[in-house]
Tab-separated table of C-alpha atoms in Angstrom:
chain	number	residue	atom	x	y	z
A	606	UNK	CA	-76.569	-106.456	96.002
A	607	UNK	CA	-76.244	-107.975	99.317
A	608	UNK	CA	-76.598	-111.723	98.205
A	609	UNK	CA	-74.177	-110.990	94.654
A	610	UNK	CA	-71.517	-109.537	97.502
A	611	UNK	CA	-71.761	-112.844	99.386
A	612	UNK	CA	-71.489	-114.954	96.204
A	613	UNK	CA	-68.518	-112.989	95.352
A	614	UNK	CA	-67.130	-112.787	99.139
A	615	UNK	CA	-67.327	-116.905	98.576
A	616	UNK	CA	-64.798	-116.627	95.189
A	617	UNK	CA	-62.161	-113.805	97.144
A	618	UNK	CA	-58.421	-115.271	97.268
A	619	UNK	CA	-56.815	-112.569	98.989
A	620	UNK	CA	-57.793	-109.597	101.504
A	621	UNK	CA	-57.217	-107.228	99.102
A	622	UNK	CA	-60.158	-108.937	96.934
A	623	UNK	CA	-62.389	-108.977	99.932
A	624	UNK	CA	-61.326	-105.530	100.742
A	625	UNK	CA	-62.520	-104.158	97.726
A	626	UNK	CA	-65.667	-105.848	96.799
A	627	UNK	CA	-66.464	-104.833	100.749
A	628	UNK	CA	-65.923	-101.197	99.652
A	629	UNK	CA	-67.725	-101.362	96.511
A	630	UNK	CA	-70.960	-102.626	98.736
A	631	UNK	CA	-70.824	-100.131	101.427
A	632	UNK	CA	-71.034	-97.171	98.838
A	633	UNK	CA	-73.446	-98.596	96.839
A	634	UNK	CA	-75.863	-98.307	99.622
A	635	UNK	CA	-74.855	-94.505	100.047
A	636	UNK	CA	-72.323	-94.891	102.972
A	637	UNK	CA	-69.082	-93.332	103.028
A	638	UNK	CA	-67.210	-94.802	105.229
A	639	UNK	CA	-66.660	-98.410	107.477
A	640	UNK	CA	-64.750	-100.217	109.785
A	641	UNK	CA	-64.283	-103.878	110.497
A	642	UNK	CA	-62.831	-104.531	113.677
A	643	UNK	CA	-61.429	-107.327	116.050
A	644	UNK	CA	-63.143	-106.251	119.243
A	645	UNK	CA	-60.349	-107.429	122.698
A	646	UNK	CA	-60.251	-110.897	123.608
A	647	UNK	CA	-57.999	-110.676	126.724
A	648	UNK	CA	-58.341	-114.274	127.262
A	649	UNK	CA	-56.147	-114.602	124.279
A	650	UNK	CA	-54.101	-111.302	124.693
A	651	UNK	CA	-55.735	-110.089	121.404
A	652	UNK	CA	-56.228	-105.762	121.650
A	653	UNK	CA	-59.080	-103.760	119.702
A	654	UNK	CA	-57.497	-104.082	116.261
A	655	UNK	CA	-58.688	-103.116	112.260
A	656	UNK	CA	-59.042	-105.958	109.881
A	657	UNK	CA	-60.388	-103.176	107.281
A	658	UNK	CA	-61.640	-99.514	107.175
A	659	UNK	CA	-62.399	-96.659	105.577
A	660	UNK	CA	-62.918	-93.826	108.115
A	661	UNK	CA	-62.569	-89.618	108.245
A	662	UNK	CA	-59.097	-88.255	108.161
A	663	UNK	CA	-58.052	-87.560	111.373
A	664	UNK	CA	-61.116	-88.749	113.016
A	665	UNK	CA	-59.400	-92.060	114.136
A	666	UNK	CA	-56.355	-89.573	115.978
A	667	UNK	CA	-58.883	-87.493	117.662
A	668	UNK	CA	-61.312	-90.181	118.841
A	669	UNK	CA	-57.924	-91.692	120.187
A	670	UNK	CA	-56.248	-88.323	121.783
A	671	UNK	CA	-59.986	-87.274	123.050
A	672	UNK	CA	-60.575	-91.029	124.935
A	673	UNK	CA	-64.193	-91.113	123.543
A	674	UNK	CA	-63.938	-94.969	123.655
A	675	UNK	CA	-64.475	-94.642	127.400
A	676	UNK	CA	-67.645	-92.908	126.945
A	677	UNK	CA	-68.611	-93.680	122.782
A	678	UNK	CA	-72.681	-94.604	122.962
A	679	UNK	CA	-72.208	-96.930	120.318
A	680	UNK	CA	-69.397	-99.584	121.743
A	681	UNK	CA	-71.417	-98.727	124.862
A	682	UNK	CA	-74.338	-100.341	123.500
A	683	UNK	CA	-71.869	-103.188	121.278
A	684	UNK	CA	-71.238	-104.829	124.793
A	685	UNK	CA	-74.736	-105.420	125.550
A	686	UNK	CA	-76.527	-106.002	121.980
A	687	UNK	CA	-77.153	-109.068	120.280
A	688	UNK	CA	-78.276	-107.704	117.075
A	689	UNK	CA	-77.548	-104.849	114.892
A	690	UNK	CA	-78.413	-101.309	115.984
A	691	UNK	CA	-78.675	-97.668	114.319
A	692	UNK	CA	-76.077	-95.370	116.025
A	693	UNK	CA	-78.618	-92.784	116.768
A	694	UNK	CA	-80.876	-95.386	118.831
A	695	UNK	CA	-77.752	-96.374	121.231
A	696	UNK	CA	-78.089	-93.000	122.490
A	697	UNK	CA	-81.558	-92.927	122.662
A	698	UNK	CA	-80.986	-96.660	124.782
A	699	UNK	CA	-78.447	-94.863	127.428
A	700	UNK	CA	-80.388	-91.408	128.201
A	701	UNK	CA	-79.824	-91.957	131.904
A	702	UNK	CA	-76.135	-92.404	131.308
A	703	UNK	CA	-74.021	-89.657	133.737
A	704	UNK	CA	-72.074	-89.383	131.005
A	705	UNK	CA	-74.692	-88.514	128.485
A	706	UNK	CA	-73.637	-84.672	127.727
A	707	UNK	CA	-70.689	-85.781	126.593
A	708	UNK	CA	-71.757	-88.211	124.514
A	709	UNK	CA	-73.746	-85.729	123.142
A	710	UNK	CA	-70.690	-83.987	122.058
A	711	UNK	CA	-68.813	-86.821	120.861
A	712	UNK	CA	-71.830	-87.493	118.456
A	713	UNK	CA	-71.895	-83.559	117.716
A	714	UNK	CA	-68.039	-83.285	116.620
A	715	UNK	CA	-68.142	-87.391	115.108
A	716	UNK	CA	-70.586	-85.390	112.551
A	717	UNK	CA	-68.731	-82.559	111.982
A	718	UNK	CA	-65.951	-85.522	110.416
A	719	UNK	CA	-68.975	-86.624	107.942
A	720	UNK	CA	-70.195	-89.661	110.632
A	721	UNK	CA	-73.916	-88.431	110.913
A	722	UNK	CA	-75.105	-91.843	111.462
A	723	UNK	CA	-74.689	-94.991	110.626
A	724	UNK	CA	-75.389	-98.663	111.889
A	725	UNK	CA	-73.224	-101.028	113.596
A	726	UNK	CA	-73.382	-104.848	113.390
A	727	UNK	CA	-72.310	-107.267	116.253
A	728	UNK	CA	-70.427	-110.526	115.410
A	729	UNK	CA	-69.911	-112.746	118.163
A	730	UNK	CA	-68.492	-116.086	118.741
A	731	UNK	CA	-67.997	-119.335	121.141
A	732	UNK	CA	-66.864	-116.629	123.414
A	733	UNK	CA	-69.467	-113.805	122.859
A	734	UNK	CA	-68.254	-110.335	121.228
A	735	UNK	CA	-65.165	-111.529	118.706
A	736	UNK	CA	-65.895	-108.521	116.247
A	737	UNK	CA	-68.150	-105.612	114.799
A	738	UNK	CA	-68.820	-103.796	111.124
A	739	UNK	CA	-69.583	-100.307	111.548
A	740	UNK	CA	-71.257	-98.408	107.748
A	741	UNK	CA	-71.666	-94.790	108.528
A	742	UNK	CA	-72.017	-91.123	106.585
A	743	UNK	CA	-75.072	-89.416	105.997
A	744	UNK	CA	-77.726	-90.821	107.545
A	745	UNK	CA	-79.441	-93.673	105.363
A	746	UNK	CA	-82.228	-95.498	105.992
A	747	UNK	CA	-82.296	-99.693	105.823
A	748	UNK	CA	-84.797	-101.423	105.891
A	749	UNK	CA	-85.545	-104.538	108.459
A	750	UNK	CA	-84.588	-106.908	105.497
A	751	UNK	CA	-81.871	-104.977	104.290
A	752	UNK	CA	-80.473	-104.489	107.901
A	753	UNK	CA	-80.874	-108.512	108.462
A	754	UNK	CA	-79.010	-109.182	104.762
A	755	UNK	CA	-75.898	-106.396	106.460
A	756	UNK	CA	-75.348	-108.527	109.632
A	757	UNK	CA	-74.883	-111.691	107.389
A	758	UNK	CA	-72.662	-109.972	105.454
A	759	UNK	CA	-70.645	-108.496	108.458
A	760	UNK	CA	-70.015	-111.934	109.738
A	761	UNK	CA	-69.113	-113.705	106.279
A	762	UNK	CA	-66.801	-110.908	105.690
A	763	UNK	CA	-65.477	-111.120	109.403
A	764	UNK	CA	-65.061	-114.675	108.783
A	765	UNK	CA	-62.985	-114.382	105.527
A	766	UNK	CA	-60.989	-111.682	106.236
A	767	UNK	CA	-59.568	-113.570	109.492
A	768	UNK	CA	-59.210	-117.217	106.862
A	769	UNK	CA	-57.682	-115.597	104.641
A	770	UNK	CA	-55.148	-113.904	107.565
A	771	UNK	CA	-54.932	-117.371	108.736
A	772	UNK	CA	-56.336	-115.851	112.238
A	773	UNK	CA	-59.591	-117.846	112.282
A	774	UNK	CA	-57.976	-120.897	114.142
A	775	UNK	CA	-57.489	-118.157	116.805
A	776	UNK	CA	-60.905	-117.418	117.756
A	777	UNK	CA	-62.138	-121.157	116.726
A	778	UNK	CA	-60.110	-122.855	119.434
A	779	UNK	CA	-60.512	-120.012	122.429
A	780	UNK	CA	-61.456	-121.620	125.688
A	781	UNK	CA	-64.848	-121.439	126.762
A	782	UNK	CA	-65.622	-120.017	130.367
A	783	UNK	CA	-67.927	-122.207	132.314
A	784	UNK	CA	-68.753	-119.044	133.961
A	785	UNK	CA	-72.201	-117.244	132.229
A	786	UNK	CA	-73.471	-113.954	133.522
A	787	UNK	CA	-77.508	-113.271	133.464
A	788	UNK	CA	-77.871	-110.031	131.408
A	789	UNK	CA	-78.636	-108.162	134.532
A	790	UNK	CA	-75.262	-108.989	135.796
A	791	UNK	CA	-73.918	-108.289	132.691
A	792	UNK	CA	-75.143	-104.620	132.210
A	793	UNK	CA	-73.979	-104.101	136.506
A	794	UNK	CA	-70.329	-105.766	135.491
A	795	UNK	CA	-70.565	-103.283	132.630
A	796	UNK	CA	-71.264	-100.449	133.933
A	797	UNK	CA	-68.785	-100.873	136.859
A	798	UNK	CA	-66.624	-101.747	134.754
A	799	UNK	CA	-67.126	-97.508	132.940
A	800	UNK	CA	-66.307	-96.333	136.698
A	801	UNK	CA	-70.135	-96.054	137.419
A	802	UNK	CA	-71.050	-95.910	141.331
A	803	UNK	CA	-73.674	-97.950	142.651
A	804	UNK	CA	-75.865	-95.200	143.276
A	805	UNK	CA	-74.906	-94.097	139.284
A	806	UNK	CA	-75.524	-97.730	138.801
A	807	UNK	CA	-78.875	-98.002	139.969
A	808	UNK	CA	-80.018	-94.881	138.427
A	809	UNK	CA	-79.039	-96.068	135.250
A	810	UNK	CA	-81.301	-99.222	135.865
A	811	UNK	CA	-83.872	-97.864	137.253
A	812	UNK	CA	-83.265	-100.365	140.153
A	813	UNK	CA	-82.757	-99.570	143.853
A	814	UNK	CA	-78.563	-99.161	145.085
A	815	UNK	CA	-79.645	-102.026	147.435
A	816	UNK	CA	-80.140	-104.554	144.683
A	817	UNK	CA	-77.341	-103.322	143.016
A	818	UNK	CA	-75.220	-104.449	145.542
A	819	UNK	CA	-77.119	-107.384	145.847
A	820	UNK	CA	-75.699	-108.258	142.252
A	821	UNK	CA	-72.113	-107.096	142.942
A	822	UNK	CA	-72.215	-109.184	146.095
A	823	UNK	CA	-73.437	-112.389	144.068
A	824	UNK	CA	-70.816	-111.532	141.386
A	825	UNK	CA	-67.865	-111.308	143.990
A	826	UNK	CA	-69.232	-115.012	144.854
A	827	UNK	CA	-69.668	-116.361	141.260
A	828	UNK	CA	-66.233	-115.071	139.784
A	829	UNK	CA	-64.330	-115.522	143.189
A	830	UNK	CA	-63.226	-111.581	142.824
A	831	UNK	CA	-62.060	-110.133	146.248
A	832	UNK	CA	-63.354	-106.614	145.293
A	833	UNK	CA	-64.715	-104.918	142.331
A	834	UNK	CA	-61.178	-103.914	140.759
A	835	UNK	CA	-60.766	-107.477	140.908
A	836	UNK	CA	-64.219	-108.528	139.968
A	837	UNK	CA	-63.992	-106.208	136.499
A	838	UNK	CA	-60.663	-107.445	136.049
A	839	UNK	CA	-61.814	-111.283	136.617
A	840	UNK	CA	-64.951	-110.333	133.579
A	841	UNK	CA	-62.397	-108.930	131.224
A	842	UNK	CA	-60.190	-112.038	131.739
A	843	UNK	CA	-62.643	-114.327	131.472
A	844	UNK	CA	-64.627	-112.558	128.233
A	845	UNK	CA	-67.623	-111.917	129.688
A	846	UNK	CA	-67.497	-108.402	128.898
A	847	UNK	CA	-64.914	-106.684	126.511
């Protein structure tokens, strides 16, 4: 189904052609709902938007009113992952989290709006995280091939969607930052940048406060940052986290 959707993807003219033969794939592997999304590229002034979805009613409003994108497991684990993930794992991934109750019971009232579980796919580009496709409903189980054929279609769709918008040039052309963070620094940048302590910090690591600092220190040095409002400000900037 997967390979006839990418043949097909290939013909599309027009979003709305892409649009549907993207809907017509999603249920066909029992899922009820999706979202494709441009994820923030503040290097280009470019905010969290839709390019297509299908999601609960009202969920979108809540999500929004409630602020669970501050402490949502899943883009949690987006900012970090390099390939696709089940949403049920990402909480599995943060258990030390402080915030980890009430992720709990975003999780708990996101399935009372029909998103059980689901699976979200990362699509990145010359600047890391550009985008995601989220399929989600009652829980459905992929297999490893099936879950590899998904992320190729989340970035050919990705891909399309912004060609046909005439966006691609956009993302194509974005500056590159000479700066690269290790993935240690990364996950500390990260989770400084979700208001975490560095006690919080290193209990979330499993690492000692001491090292932690040891990290923020180095990253004052590498970004130039003065302190660490500055320093998360100088990693959304730069796109090394979004």
């Amino acid at each position: 189904m997967i390979v006839q959707f990418l043949v097909l993807l290939g013909e599309a003219k027009t979003p709305e052609q892409v649009t549907a033969e993207l809907e017509s794939l999603v249920g066909s592997y029992g899922f009820d709902f999706y979202s494709l999304l441009i994820q923030p590229l503040p290097q280009l002034n470019l905010q969290r938007s839709i390019l297509a979805a299908e999601w609960p009613a009202n969920w979108t409003e809540l999500y929004t009113q409630r602020k669970y994108s501050l402490i949502d497991p899943t883009l949690r684990w987006l900012r970090l992952a390099q390939r696709p993930f089940r949403w049920k794992d990402a909480l599995l991934t943060l258990k030390a989290d402080p915030h980890r109750q009430r992720m709990k019971r975003m999780l708990q009232e996101a399935a009372r709006h029909g998103l059980h579980d689901g699976y979200l796919f990362p699509v990145h580009g010359r600047n890391g995280l550009v985008g995601s496709f989220a399929v989600g409903g009652n829980p459905v189980d992929l297999s490893p091939a099936e879950i590899s054929l998904f992320d190729a279609a989340a970035k050919a769709v990705f891909w399309k969607l912004l060609e046909l918008r005439h966006k691609a040039d956009i993302f194509e052309n974005a500056p590159l930052s000479d700066v690269q963070l290790t993935r240690r620094e990364m996950e500390i940048t990260l989770l400084l940048a979700n208001g975490l302590t560095s006690n919080e910090i290193a209990k979330e690591l499993d690492i000692s406060s001491h090292t932690v600092d040891w990290y923020i220190n180095g990253l004052h040095e590498k970004l130039g940052a003065n302190n660490r409002q500055h320093l998360i400000a100088l990693a959304f900037r730069l796109a090394l986290i979004a």
